[in-house]
Amino acid sequence: MEDSFTRRTRILNTLKGNKRITRKQLSEMTDVSIRTIYTDMTYISGNYPVVSFPGRNGGYEWTGEREATLNASEARTILAHIDRESCNEEEAKLIRKLEALVKEAENEPKH
C-alpha cells in the first residue's frame, strides 16, 4: 500500500487528466476505502483547485484555477501584521524568505 503523499499525488495527476471522477473510481484506483478517499479529497480540495459535485453523477473535477495567489501588496499586508517577537527560529526564517520574495516581486519590471 502506498503512503498518503504518493496516493494524493496520484489522485491529483488523475484529476488533471479527467473531466470528472467519483470517489468510488478513486477508491478502486488507489485500493483504499471510500472514507480514505473522502479524507484525501478534503485535504486536496482545500489546497488545490479541485471542486466536488454531490449526487449520483457527482465526483471531483480539477478546475485549473488557483485562487490562493498573493500579490506583493497582499503579502506586505500580511507581513505587517505578524508579531515577530513571538516567532520561533523556523517562523522567523520563513518570514525572511517571504520578505525576500516580496522585494524581488516589487523589483520586477512591469509588463
Short mmCIF file of C-alpha atoms in Angstrom, two decimals:
data_model
loop_
_atom_site.label_atom_id
_atom_site.label_comp_id
_atom_site.label_asym_id
_atom_site.label_seq_id
_atom_site.Cartn_x
_atom_site.Cartn_y
_atom_site.Cartn_z
CA MET A 1 0.00 0.00 0.00
CA GLU A 2 1.31 3.47 -0.90
CA ASP A 3 1.69 6.30 1.61
CA SER A 4 -0.78 9.20 1.68
CA PHE A 5 1.58 11.64 -0.10
CA THR A 6 2.10 9.24 -3.00
CA ARG A 7 -1.60 8.40 -3.17
CA ARG A 8 -2.66 12.06 -3.11
CA THR A 9 -0.13 12.92 -5.80
CA ARG A 10 -1.54 10.10 -7.91
CA ILE A 11 -5.08 11.38 -7.32
CA LEU A 12 -4.05 14.91 -8.33
CA ASN A 13 -2.47 13.65 -11.53
CA THR A 14 -5.61 11.64 -12.29
CA LEU A 15 -7.84 14.66 -11.66
CA LYS A 16 -5.75 16.78 -14.02
CA GLY A 17 -6.27 14.25 -16.80
CA ASN A 18 -10.02 13.60 -16.41
CA LYS A 19 -13.25 15.55 -16.73
CA ARG A 20 -14.84 14.18 -13.54
CA ILE A 21 -14.04 11.21 -11.33
CA THR A 22 -16.05 9.70 -8.49
CA ARG A 23 -14.97 8.63 -5.00
CA LYS A 24 -15.69 5.04 -5.96
CA GLN A 25 -13.41 5.27 -9.02
CA LEU A 26 -10.67 6.86 -6.94
CA SER A 27 -11.13 4.20 -4.26
CA GLU A 28 -10.78 1.40 -6.79
CA MET A 29 -7.82 3.07 -8.47
CA THR A 30 -5.89 3.54 -5.21
CA ASP A 31 -7.11 0.41 -3.41
CA VAL A 32 -8.25 2.30 -0.30
CA SER A 33 -11.66 2.81 1.30
CA ILE A 34 -14.10 5.49 0.21
CA ARG A 35 -13.66 7.03 3.68
CA THR A 36 -9.91 7.39 2.99
CA ILE A 37 -10.72 9.00 -0.37
CA TYR A 38 -13.08 11.40 1.42
CA THR A 39 -10.26 12.39 3.79
CA ASP A 40 -7.77 12.72 0.91
CA MET A 41 -10.18 14.83 -1.12
CA THR A 42 -10.92 17.10 1.84
CA TYR A 43 -7.20 17.80 2.03
CA ILE A 44 -6.74 18.10 -1.74
CA SER A 45 -9.73 20.38 -2.34
CA GLY A 46 -8.53 22.63 0.48
CA ASN A 47 -5.11 23.04 -1.10
CA TYR A 48 -5.63 22.67 -4.85
CA PRO A 49 -8.10 23.95 -7.45
CA VAL A 50 -10.48 20.98 -7.20
CA VAL A 51 -14.26 21.16 -6.83
CA SER A 52 -16.66 18.47 -5.70
CA PHE A 53 -20.10 17.73 -7.12
CA PRO A 54 -22.67 15.93 -4.95
CA GLY A 55 -25.18 13.36 -6.01
CA ARG A 56 -25.33 10.25 -8.14
CA ASN A 57 -23.34 11.74 -11.00
CA GLY A 58 -21.14 13.71 -8.65
CA GLY A 59 -17.44 13.46 -8.18
CA TYR A 60 -14.42 15.70 -8.36
CA GLU A 61 -13.00 17.93 -11.06
CA TRP A 62 -9.77 19.81 -11.48
CA THR A 63 -10.64 23.43 -12.24
CA GLY A 64 -7.13 24.53 -13.10
CA GLU A 65 -7.72 27.82 -11.37
CA ARG A 66 -5.67 28.96 -8.43
CA GLU A 67 -7.47 31.35 -6.11
CA ALA A 68 -4.82 31.40 -3.40
CA THR A 69 -2.31 33.62 -5.22
CA LEU A 70 -0.96 36.64 -3.36
CA ASN A 71 0.42 39.77 -4.96
CA ALA A 72 3.27 41.73 -3.35
CA SER A 73 0.91 44.24 -1.74
CA GLU A 74 -1.16 41.49 -0.09
CA ALA A 75 1.99 39.75 1.14
CA ARG A 76 3.28 43.05 2.62
CA THR A 77 -0.05 43.47 4.46
CA ILE A 78 0.30 40.01 5.98
CA LEU A 79 3.93 40.66 6.94
CA ALA A 80 2.94 43.94 8.63
CA HIS A 81 0.54 42.08 10.94
CA ILE A 82 2.91 39.36 12.12
CA ASP A 83 4.05 39.53 15.74
CA ARG A 84 7.74 38.93 15.17
CA GLU A 85 8.52 38.91 18.88
CA SER A 86 6.61 35.67 19.37
CA CYS A 87 8.10 33.88 16.34
CA ASN A 88 10.35 30.88 16.76
CA GLU A 89 13.51 30.40 14.65
CA GLU A 90 11.75 28.47 11.87
CA GLU A 91 8.96 31.04 11.61
CA ALA A 92 11.49 33.89 11.51
CA LYS A 93 13.28 32.11 8.67
CA LEU A 94 10.02 31.80 6.72
CA ILE A 95 9.26 35.49 7.30
CA ARG A 96 12.70 36.45 5.90
CA LYS A 97 12.07 34.27 2.84
CA LEU A 98 8.68 35.87 2.27
CA GLU A 99 10.17 39.35 2.65
CA ALA A 100 12.83 38.49 0.06
CA LEU A 101 10.17 37.23 -2.36
CA VAL A 102 8.12 40.40 -1.91
CA LYS A 103 11.18 42.57 -2.51
CA GLU A 104 12.04 40.55 -5.62
CA ALA A 105 8.48 40.86 -6.94
CA GLU A 106 8.48 44.61 -6.35
CA ASN A 107 11.72 44.97 -8.31
CA GLU A 108 10.48 43.03 -11.35
CA PRO A 109 9.76 45.20 -14.38
CA LYS A 110 6.05 45.79 -15.01
CA HIS A 111 4.68 44.45 -18.30
#
